[in-house]
Amino acid sequence: MGVDRIKIFDTTLRDGEQAPGCGMTIEEKLRVSYQLEKLGVDIIEAGFPASSEGDFQSVKLIAEKIKGCEIAGLCRANFNDIDRAWEAVKRGENPRIHTFIATSDIHLKHKLRKTQDEVLEIISAAVKHACRYTSNVEFSCEDATRTPLDFLCRAVDIAVKAGATTINIPDTVGYTVPDEFSLILRALRESVPELENVILSVHCHNDLGLAVANSITAVREGARQIECTVNGLGERAGNASLEELVMAIKVRQDKNPYVTNVVTEQIYPTSRLVSKVTGVAVQPNKAIVGANAFAHEAGIHQDGVLKERSTYEIMTPEEVGIPSNKIILGKHSGRHAFKNRLEEFGYFLEPDDFERAFNGFKDLADKKKYVFDEDIEALISDEFIRSTDHFKLISANFSSGTEMKPVATVKMVIGEVEVQASEYGDGPVDAAYKAIGKATGESPNLQSYIVSAITGGTDAQGEVHVRVEEDGAVSQGQGAHTDIVVASAKAYINALNKLRWRKQHPRKTTAKGI
Ligand SMILES: [Zn+2]
């Protein structure tokens, strides 16, 4: 590996997934992992195995299936957690144990109730224990940027001496600013010369909107691994956004002469997939992947005011994989064309799944004149990712208008049993939600409901995002359909499935990680 190669450590499935309402099921995590592999990330942090049975199973499955990336499992600096993490990742290719403990005074005093010397002993013992399993051991000082610098240096020194091969310096609370972070990393490298022999990593949170800037600064100070998430998901304001980091490096090679292994054309498909499986919509003005990130294309440019693209464009939408809205398939497209298109998206379906998807496509092509890439992707991920859901929608019918009371009837499969229910409501969506509530016996609070269009035109598919809450557990769901009431029903059912998954796999700890 050349000195200027930056490893991308993706923690969408751990830090991202831990954020309230961003929970994913095991099938969803696996699907995202396949896409992350295609995107070219170096390390996938697949979860925190000791935190719940669901996390353990997900990490284990991902380690078994994904062979193009290192798979990391997070664990606290105790033997039980480390053993559990190893048990989950050990079948992976070059599996990694990522262990951590807090080092700042505020955490030592209020959370750990330990002295600095006790913490140093724990670090040494934990890293040595992890190294019995593998040499691929990462150690993180949680809340490093609020840790007294001399103690941070001692902690890092002990971890390196105990055998850690990656040292991660997290800005856990998103508090540092670039010049300060530079000084911290410079001081560390000066006082712990052995750091030259390991990979220095950073993990920045975005509470002040500085996560990407801090991460880029760290690379200039010698960091060769960046921890980040797709769409910047993560605790509170999220983590450094993968797409922003990668494009900042790629577009500004003059200032950032580094390389990553990321296939930038896979950025947008990955962003869409993560938005779909988490149910978290991407804000329109989000850099790189937001709906307006390249919006000048359509407006000024098409007016012919601009003759030269580069007037306003520092990168092209094609570079990040944004489809050019080309019509790809229509009513008369056959199985073969559809299959080819799916494989271009990276979906290799089993024959039964393919038939279901193809039927869905035919239905859509009957309703819509043009079928766009985004439509296909919305359709397929519904069929492919959600096929093992507990609550499944078979059909939804409703009627409403200015002179009648809205009513909805839903037919669903719950587990193995088919159920039908009808309800009246204030509007068709309300009626559909009440009918779903009656069929499933679930009635969480609906916290938010957002509708948007996937593509242009009045025949566009509507995309609905909902957020529900029950006893403090939050989940988000997403659904797409040419009929927004059906899209709404699908989004609600998706959120109910996630809420159910969360309830079945309760977290065993309040510890969140770095
Ligand atoms: Zn974090």
Coordinates of C-alpha atoms and ligand atoms in Angstrom, one line a residue:
M1 CA 0.0 0.0 0.0
G2 CA 1.4 3.4 -1.0
V3 CA 1.7 6.0 1.7
D4 CA -1.0 8.2 0.3
R5 CA -3.8 5.6 0.1
I6 CA -6.6 6.4 2.5
K7 CA -8.6 3.5 3.9
I8 CA -12.3 4.0 4.1
F9 CA -13.9 2.5 7.2
D10 CA -17.6 2.5 6.8
T11 CA -19.7 2.5 10.0
T12 CA -23.1 3.0 8.5
L13 CA -24.2 -0.4 9.9
R14 CA -22.9 0.3 13.4
D15 CA -22.8 4.0 14.2
G16 CA -25.4 4.9 11.6
E17 CA -27.7 2.1 12.5
Q18 CA -27.6 3.0 16.2
A19 CA -29.1 6.4 15.6
P20 CA -32.7 6.5 16.8
G21 CA -35.0 5.4 14.0
C22 CA -32.2 4.1 11.7
G23 CA -32.5 0.5 12.7
M24 CA -32.1 -2.1 10.0
T25 CA -33.1 -5.8 9.9
I26 CA -30.6 -8.5 9.2
E27 CA -31.6 -8.8 5.6
E28 CA -31.3 -5.0 5.1
K29 CA -27.9 -5.0 6.6
L30 CA -26.7 -7.7 4.4
R31 CA -28.1 -6.0 1.3
V32 CA -26.3 -2.7 2.3
S33 CA -23.1 -4.7 2.9
Y34 CA -23.1 -6.1 -0.7
Q35 CA -23.5 -2.5 -1.9
L36 CA -20.7 -1.3 0.3
E37 CA -18.4 -4.0 -1.1
K38 CA -19.3 -2.8 -4.6
L39 CA -18.7 0.8 -3.6
G40 CA -15.2 -0.3 -2.6
V41 CA -14.9 0.6 1.1
D42 CA -12.0 -1.1 2.8
I43 CA -13.6 -2.0 6.1
I44 CA -17.2 -2.5 7.0
E45 CA -18.0 -2.1 10.7
A46 CA -21.0 -4.4 10.7
G47 CA -22.2 -3.9 14.3
F48 CA -21.6 -4.1 18.0
P49 CA -22.0 -7.9 18.6
A50 CA -22.3 -7.8 22.5
S51 CA -25.0 -5.1 22.3
S52 CA -27.8 -7.4 21.1
E53 CA -28.5 -10.8 19.7
G54 CA -29.6 -9.1 16.5
D55 CA -26.3 -7.3 16.1
F56 CA -24.4 -10.5 16.8
Q57 CA -26.3 -12.4 14.1
S58 CA -26.0 -9.6 11.6
V59 CA -22.2 -9.3 12.0
K60 CA -21.8 -13.0 11.8
L61 CA -23.8 -13.3 8.6
I62 CA -22.0 -10.3 7.0
A63 CA -18.6 -11.8 7.9
E64 CA -19.7 -15.1 6.3
K65 CA -21.0 -13.5 3.1
I66 CA -18.8 -10.5 2.3
K67 CA -15.4 -11.4 1.1
G68 CA -14.2 -8.2 -0.6
C69 CA -13.9 -6.1 2.6
E70 CA -12.5 -6.5 6.1
I71 CA -15.4 -6.9 8.6
A72 CA -15.1 -5.2 11.9
G73 CA -17.0 -5.8 15.1
L74 CA -17.1 -3.2 17.8
C75 CA -16.6 -4.1 21.5
R76 CA -15.9 -2.5 24.8
A77 CA -12.6 -3.1 26.4
N78 CA -13.6 -6.2 28.4
F79 CA -13.0 -9.9 27.7
N80 CA -16.6 -10.9 27.3
D81 CA -17.3 -8.2 24.7
I82 CA -14.1 -9.0 22.8
D83 CA -14.9 -12.8 22.8
R84 CA -18.3 -12.0 21.5
A85 CA -17.0 -9.7 18.7
W86 CA -14.5 -12.3 17.6
E87 CA -17.1 -15.1 17.6
A88 CA -19.1 -12.9 15.2
V89 CA -16.4 -11.8 12.8
K90 CA -14.0 -14.7 12.8
R91 CA -15.3 -16.3 9.6
G92 CA -14.6 -13.1 7.6
E93 CA -11.7 -12.3 5.4
N94 CA -9.1 -10.6 7.6
P95 CA -11.6 -9.9 10.3
R96 CA -11.0 -7.0 12.7
I97 CA -11.7 -6.6 16.4
H98 CA -12.4 -2.9 17.2
T99 CA -12.2 -2.3 21.0
F100 CA -12.7 1.0 22.8
I101 CA -12.8 2.7 26.1
A102 CA -13.4 6.4 27.1
T103 CA -10.4 8.4 28.1
S104 CA -11.7 11.9 28.8
D105 CA -12.0 13.1 32.4
I106 CA -15.7 13.6 32.1
H107 CA -16.3 10.0 31.0
L108 CA -13.8 8.6 33.5
K109 CA -15.5 10.4 36.4
H110 CA -19.2 10.0 35.4
K111 CA -19.4 6.9 33.3
L112 CA -16.5 4.6 34.1
R113 CA -15.7 5.7 37.7
K114 CA -12.1 4.7 37.1
T115 CA -8.8 6.4 37.5
Q116 CA -6.4 7.1 34.6
D117 CA -4.1 4.3 35.8
E118 CA -6.9 1.8 36.0
V119 CA -8.0 2.7 32.4
L120 CA -4.4 2.2 31.1
E121 CA -4.4 -1.3 32.7
I122 CA -7.7 -2.1 31.0
I123 CA -6.5 -0.9 27.6
S124 CA -3.4 -3.0 27.9
A125 CA -5.2 -6.2 29.0
A126 CA -8.0 -5.7 26.4
V127 CA -5.8 -5.2 23.4
K128 CA -3.6 -8.1 24.4
H129 CA -6.6 -10.3 24.7
A130 CA -7.9 -9.2 21.3
C131 CA -4.4 -9.9 19.8
R132 CA -4.7 -13.5 20.9
Y133 CA -7.3 -13.9 18.2
T134 CA -6.0 -11.7 15.4
S135 CA -3.3 -9.2 14.6
N136 CA -6.1 -7.0 13.0
V137 CA -7.0 -5.1 16.2
E138 CA -8.2 -1.5 16.3
F139 CA -8.2 0.5 19.5
S140 CA -10.2 3.7 20.0
C141 CA -10.1 6.3 22.8
E142 CA -13.7 7.4 23.1
D143 CA -14.0 11.2 23.5
A144 CA -10.3 11.6 22.5
T145 CA -10.7 15.2 21.6
R146 CA -11.8 16.2 25.1
T147 CA -9.1 14.0 26.7
P148 CA -6.0 15.7 28.3
L149 CA -3.3 15.4 25.7
D150 CA -0.7 13.8 28.0
F151 CA -3.1 11.1 29.0
L152 CA -4.2 10.5 25.4
C153 CA -0.6 10.0 24.4
R154 CA -0.1 7.5 27.3
A155 CA -3.3 5.6 26.3
V156 CA -2.3 5.4 22.7
D157 CA 1.3 4.4 23.6
I158 CA 0.0 1.5 25.8
A159 CA -2.4 0.3 23.0
V160 CA 0.3 0.3 20.4
K161 CA 2.7 -1.6 22.7
A162 CA -0.1 -4.1 23.5
G163 CA -0.3 -4.9 19.8
A164 CA -3.1 -2.7 18.3
T165 CA -2.5 -2.2 14.5
T166 CA -4.9 0.6 14.0
I167 CA -5.3 3.5 16.5
N168 CA -8.4 5.5 16.2
I169 CA -8.9 9.1 17.5
P170 CA -12.6 9.8 17.7
D171 CA -14.2 13.2 18.0
T172 CA -17.1 11.5 19.7
V173 CA -19.1 14.6 20.5
G174 CA -18.3 16.6 17.4
Y175 CA -16.5 19.2 19.4
T176 CA -13.1 19.8 17.9
V177 CA -12.2 22.3 15.1
P178 CA -9.7 21.7 12.3
D179 CA -6.6 23.6 13.7
E180 CA -7.1 22.1 17.2
F181 CA -7.5 18.6 15.7
S182 CA -4.2 19.1 13.7
L183 CA -2.4 20.0 16.9
I184 CA -3.7 16.9 18.8
L185 CA -2.7 14.5 16.0
R186 CA 0.7 16.2 15.6
A187 CA 1.4 16.0 19.3
L188 CA 0.4 12.3 19.3
R189 CA 2.7 11.4 16.5
E190 CA 5.6 13.3 18.2
S191 CA 5.2 11.7 21.6
V192 CA 4.3 8.2 20.4
P193 CA 6.9 7.5 17.6
E194 CA 5.6 3.9 17.3
L195 CA 2.5 5.3 15.7
E196 CA 4.5 5.3 12.5
N197 CA 4.2 1.5 12.4
V198 CA 0.4 1.4 12.7
I199 CA -2.5 3.0 10.9
L200 CA -3.7 6.2 12.4
S201 CA -7.5 6.6 12.0
V202 CA -10.1 9.3 12.9
H203 CA -13.8 9.1 13.6
C204 CA -15.5 12.5 13.5
H205 CA -19.0 13.5 14.5
N206 CA -20.8 16.4 12.9
D207 CA -22.4 18.3 15.8
L208 CA -20.8 21.5 14.6
G209 CA -20.9 20.6 10.9
L210 CA -17.1 20.1 10.9
A211 CA -16.9 16.3 10.6
V212 CA -15.6 16.2 7.0
A213 CA -13.3 19.2 7.5
N214 CA -11.8 17.7 10.6
S215 CA -11.3 14.3 8.8
I216 CA -9.6 15.9 5.8
T217 CA -7.4 17.9 8.2
A218 CA -6.5 14.6 10.0
V219 CA -5.4 13.0 6.7
R220 CA -3.0 15.9 6.2
E221 CA -1.6 15.1 9.7
G222 CA -1.0 11.5 8.7
A223 CA -4.3 9.7 9.3
R224 CA -4.6 6.9 6.8
Q225 CA -8.0 5.6 7.7
I226 CA -11.2 7.6 7.9
E227 CA -14.3 6.4 9.6
C228 CA -17.5 7.6 8.0
T229 CA -21.1 6.7 7.0
V230 CA -23.2 6.9 3.9
N231 CA -25.4 10.0 3.9
G232 CA -23.6 11.1 7.1
L233 CA -25.9 9.0 9.2
G234 CA -25.0 8.4 12.9
E235 CA -25.6 9.5 16.4
R236 CA -27.2 13.0 16.8
A237 CA -25.9 15.1 13.9
G238 CA -24.2 12.1 12.4
N239 CA -20.7 11.1 11.3
A240 CA -18.5 12.4 8.6
S241 CA -20.2 11.7 5.3
L242 CA -18.5 9.1 3.1
E243 CA -19.6 10.7 -0.2
E244 CA -18.4 14.2 0.9
L245 CA -15.0 12.9 2.0
V246 CA -14.4 10.8 -1.0
M247 CA -15.4 13.6 -3.4
A248 CA -13.4 16.3 -1.5
I249 CA -10.3 14.1 -2.0
K250 CA -11.1 13.3 -5.6
V251 CA -12.1 16.8 -6.8
R252 CA -9.3 18.6 -4.9
Q253 CA -6.4 16.4 -5.8
D254 CA -4.3 19.6 -6.0
K255 CA -4.8 20.1 -2.2
N256 CA -5.5 16.5 -1.2
P257 CA -3.2 14.2 -3.2
Y258 CA -4.5 11.0 -1.8
V259 CA -6.4 8.0 -3.2
T260 CA -9.2 5.9 -1.9
N261 CA -10.5 2.6 -3.3
V262 CA -14.1 4.0 -3.7
V263 CA -15.8 3.6 -7.0
T264 CA -17.4 7.0 -7.1
E265 CA -20.1 5.9 -9.6
Q266 CA -21.5 3.7 -6.9
I267 CA -22.0 6.6 -4.5
Y268 CA -25.5 7.6 -5.5
P269 CA -26.9 4.0 -5.7
T270 CA -25.5 3.4 -2.2
S271 CA -27.0 6.6 -0.9
R272 CA -30.4 5.7 -2.3
L273 CA -30.2 2.2 -0.9
V274 CA -29.3 3.4 2.6
S275 CA -32.1 6.0 2.5
K276 CA -34.5 3.3 1.5
V277 CA -33.5 0.7 4.1
T278 CA -33.3 3.2 7.0
G279 CA -36.3 5.1 5.9
V280 CA -34.3 8.3 6.4
A281 CA -34.8 10.8 3.5
V282 CA -31.7 12.7 2.2
Q283 CA -32.2 16.4 2.6
P284 CA -32.5 18.1 -0.9
N285 CA -29.5 20.4 -0.4
K286 CA -27.2 17.6 0.9
A287 CA -23.8 17.8 -0.8
I288 CA -23.1 15.2 -3.5
V289 CA -26.3 13.1 -3.1
G290 CA -29.1 15.6 -2.4
A291 CA -31.8 16.1 -5.0
N292 CA -30.6 19.7 -5.6
A293 CA -26.8 19.0 -5.6
F294 CA -26.7 19.2 -9.4
A295 CA -29.9 21.1 -9.9
H296 CA -28.3 23.8 -12.1
E297 CA -28.2 21.2 -14.8
A298 CA -31.9 21.4 -15.4
G299 CA -32.4 25.1 -15.0
I300 CA -29.9 27.6 -16.2
H301 CA -27.9 25.2 -18.3
Q302 CA -30.9 24.1 -20.4
D303 CA -31.9 27.7 -21.0
G304 CA -28.7 27.9 -23.0
V305 CA -27.4 30.6 -20.7
L306 CA -24.4 28.5 -20.0
K307 CA -22.3 27.2 -22.8
E308 CA -19.7 25.7 -20.7
R309 CA -20.6 23.1 -18.0
S310 CA -17.7 23.9 -15.8
T311 CA -18.9 27.4 -15.1
Y312 CA -20.9 26.1 -12.2
E313 CA -19.9 22.5 -12.1
I314 CA -16.9 21.2 -10.1
M315 CA -17.9 17.6 -10.7
T316 CA -20.4 15.8 -12.9
P317 CA -23.5 13.9 -11.8
E318 CA -22.3 10.9 -13.8
E319 CA -19.1 10.8 -11.7
V320 CA -21.1 10.1 -8.5
G321 CA -23.5 7.8 -10.3
I322 CA -26.6 10.0 -10.6
P323 CA -28.7 8.5 -13.4
S324 CA -29.4 10.9 -16.2
N325 CA -33.1 10.2 -16.1
K326 CA -32.9 8.2 -19.3
I327 CA -35.8 6.1 -20.2
I328 CA -34.6 2.6 -19.8
L329 CA -37.5 0.3 -20.1
G330 CA -41.1 0.4 -21.1
K331 CA -44.2 -1.7 -21.5
H332 CA -42.8 -3.9 -24.2
S333 CA -39.5 -4.7 -22.6
G334 CA -39.0 -8.4 -22.0
R335 CA -37.6 -10.6 -19.3
H336 CA -34.1 -10.5 -20.9
A337 CA -33.9 -6.7 -21.0
F338 CA -35.2 -6.4 -17.4
K339 CA -32.8 -9.0 -16.2
N340 CA -29.8 -7.2 -17.8
R341 CA -30.9 -4.0 -16.2
L342 CA -31.2 -5.6 -12.8
E343 CA -27.7 -7.0 -13.1
E344 CA -26.4 -3.6 -13.9
F345 CA -27.8 -2.4 -10.6
G346 CA -26.2 -5.4 -8.9
Y347 CA -29.3 -7.4 -8.2
F348 CA -28.9 -11.1 -9.0
L349 CA -32.2 -12.6 -8.1
E350 CA -33.3 -16.2 -7.5
P351 CA -35.8 -17.4 -10.2
D352 CA -38.8 -17.0 -7.9
D353 CA -37.8 -13.5 -6.7
F354 CA -37.1 -12.6 -10.3
E355 CA -40.6 -13.6 -11.4
R356 CA -42.2 -11.6 -8.7
A357 CA -40.0 -8.6 -9.6
F358 CA -40.8 -8.9 -13.3
N359 CA -44.5 -9.0 -12.6
G360 CA -44.1 -5.9 -10.5
F361 CA -42.3 -4.3 -13.3
K362 CA -45.1 -5.2 -15.8
D363 CA -47.7 -3.7 -13.5
L364 CA -45.7 -0.5 -13.2
A365 CA -45.1 -0.3 -16.9
D366 CA -48.9 -0.5 -17.4
K367 CA -49.4 2.5 -15.1
K368 CA -46.4 4.6 -16.2
K369 CA -45.5 5.6 -19.7
Y370 CA -41.8 5.7 -18.9
V371 CA -40.0 3.5 -16.4
F372 CA -36.8 5.2 -15.0
D373 CA -33.8 3.7 -13.2
E374 CA -35.1 5.0 -9.9
D375 CA -38.5 3.3 -10.5
I376 CA -36.8 0.0 -11.1
E377 CA -34.6 0.4 -8.0
A378 CA -37.6 1.3 -5.8
L379 CA -39.5 -1.7 -7.1
I380 CA -36.7 -4.2 -6.7
S381 CA -35.5 -3.3 -3.3
D382 CA -39.1 -3.7 -2.1
E383 CA -39.3 -7.2 -3.5
F384 CA -35.8 -8.2 -2.7
I385 CA -35.1 -6.8 0.7
R386 CA -38.5 -7.1 2.3
S387 CA -39.4 -10.6 1.1
T388 CA -38.9 -12.0 4.6
D389 CA -40.9 -9.4 6.4
H390 CA -43.4 -10.5 9.1
F391 CA -46.1 -8.0 7.9
K392 CA -46.7 -8.0 4.2
L393 CA -49.2 -6.1 2.1
I394 CA -51.1 -8.1 -0.5
S395 CA -53.5 -5.4 -1.6
A396 CA -54.9 -2.0 -0.5
N397 CA -58.1 -0.6 -1.9
F398 CA -59.7 2.6 -0.8
S399 CA -62.3 5.2 -1.9
S400 CA -62.6 8.8 -1.0
G401 CA -63.7 12.1 -2.4
T402 CA -65.5 15.4 -1.6
E403 CA -68.8 13.7 -0.9
M404 CA -68.0 10.4 0.7
K405 CA -66.4 9.2 3.9
P406 CA -63.0 7.8 3.1
V407 CA -62.7 4.0 3.6
A408 CA -59.8 1.6 3.1
T409 CA -59.6 -2.2 2.9
V410 CA -56.2 -3.9 3.3
K411 CA -55.3 -7.5 2.7
M412 CA -52.1 -8.6 4.4
V413 CA -50.1 -11.7 5.3
I414 CA -49.0 -11.7 8.9
G415 CA -46.5 -14.4 9.5
E416 CA -48.2 -17.1 7.5
V417 CA -51.8 -16.0 8.0
E418 CA -53.8 -13.9 5.5
V419 CA -55.8 -11.1 7.2
Q420 CA -58.2 -8.6 5.8
A421 CA -59.5 -5.4 7.5
S422 CA -61.5 -2.3 6.6
E423 CA -61.7 1.1 8.4
Y424 CA -63.0 4.6 7.8
G425 CA -60.8 7.6 8.3
D426 CA -60.4 11.3 7.9
G427 CA -58.7 10.7 4.6
P428 CA -57.6 7.7 2.5
V429 CA -54.2 7.5 4.2
D430 CA -55.7 7.8 7.7
A431 CA -58.3 5.1 6.7
A432 CA -55.5 2.8 5.3
Y433 CA -53.4 3.2 8.5
K434 CA -56.4 2.4 10.7
A435 CA -57.1 -0.7 8.6
I436 CA -53.4 -1.8 8.9
G437 CA -53.6 -1.1 12.6
K438 CA -56.7 -3.3 12.9
A439 CA -55.1 -6.1 10.8
T440 CA -51.8 -6.1 12.7
G441 CA -52.9 -5.1 16.2
E442 CA -50.1 -2.5 16.1
S443 CA -50.7 1.1 16.8
P444 CA -47.5 3.1 17.4
N445 CA -47.6 6.9 17.3
L446 CA -47.1 8.4 13.9
Q447 CA -44.4 11.1 14.4
S448 CA -43.8 12.2 10.9
Y449 CA -45.1 11.6 7.4
I450 CA -43.4 12.9 4.2
V451 CA -44.3 12.5 0.6
S452 CA -42.1 13.2 -2.4
A453 CA -41.9 12.2 -6.0
I454 CA -39.2 9.9 -7.2
T455 CA -39.1 11.3 -10.7
G456 CA -40.8 14.1 -12.6
G457 CA -44.3 14.0 -14.2
T458 CA -47.8 13.4 -12.8
D459 CA -47.4 9.6 -13.3
A460 CA -44.3 9.6 -11.1
Q461 CA -44.0 7.2 -8.3
G462 CA -44.7 8.8 -4.9
E463 CA -42.2 8.0 -2.2
V464 CA -43.4 8.2 1.4
H465 CA -41.2 8.3 4.5
V466 CA -42.8 7.7 7.9
R467 CA -41.5 7.7 11.5
V468 CA -43.3 5.9 14.2
E469 CA -42.7 5.6 18.0
E470 CA -43.8 3.2 20.7
D471 CA -42.6 3.1 24.3
G472 CA -39.5 5.2 23.3
A473 CA -38.5 2.9 20.4
V474 CA -38.5 4.7 17.1
S475 CA -38.5 3.3 13.6
Q476 CA -38.7 4.7 10.1
G477 CA -40.3 3.2 7.0
Q478 CA -40.2 4.0 3.3
G479 CA -42.5 3.0 0.5
A480 CA -42.9 3.8 -3.2
H481 CA -45.8 3.4 -5.6
T482 CA -47.6 5.3 -8.4
D483 CA -50.5 5.7 -5.9
I484 CA -49.4 7.7 -2.9
V485 CA -52.0 5.9 -0.6
V486 CA -50.4 2.6 -1.5
A487 CA -46.9 4.1 -1.0
S488 CA -48.1 5.4 2.4
A489 CA -49.4 1.9 3.3
K490 CA -46.1 0.3 2.3
A491 CA -44.1 2.9 4.2
Y492 CA -46.2 2.3 7.4
I493 CA -45.9 -1.5 7.1
N494 CA -42.1 -1.2 6.6
A495 CA -41.9 0.9 9.8
L496 CA -44.0 -1.7 11.7
N497 CA -41.6 -4.5 10.6
K498 CA -38.6 -2.5 11.8
L499 CA -40.3 -1.7 15.1
R500 CA -41.0 -5.4 15.5
W501 CA -37.4 -6.4 14.7
R502 CA -36.2 -3.8 17.3
K503 CA -38.6 -5.2 20.0
Q504 CA -37.4 -8.8 19.3
H505 CA -33.8 -7.8 19.5
P506 CA -33.6 -5.5 22.5
R507 CA -30.2 -3.9 23.3
K508 CA -28.5 -5.4 26.3
T509 CA -26.5 -2.3 27.0
T510 CA -26.9 1.4 27.0
A511 CA -23.2 1.7 25.8
K512 CA -23.2 3.2 22.4
G513 CA -19.6 3.1 21.3
I514 CA -17.3 5.8 20.1
Ligands
ZN1 ZN -19.4 7.6 16.5

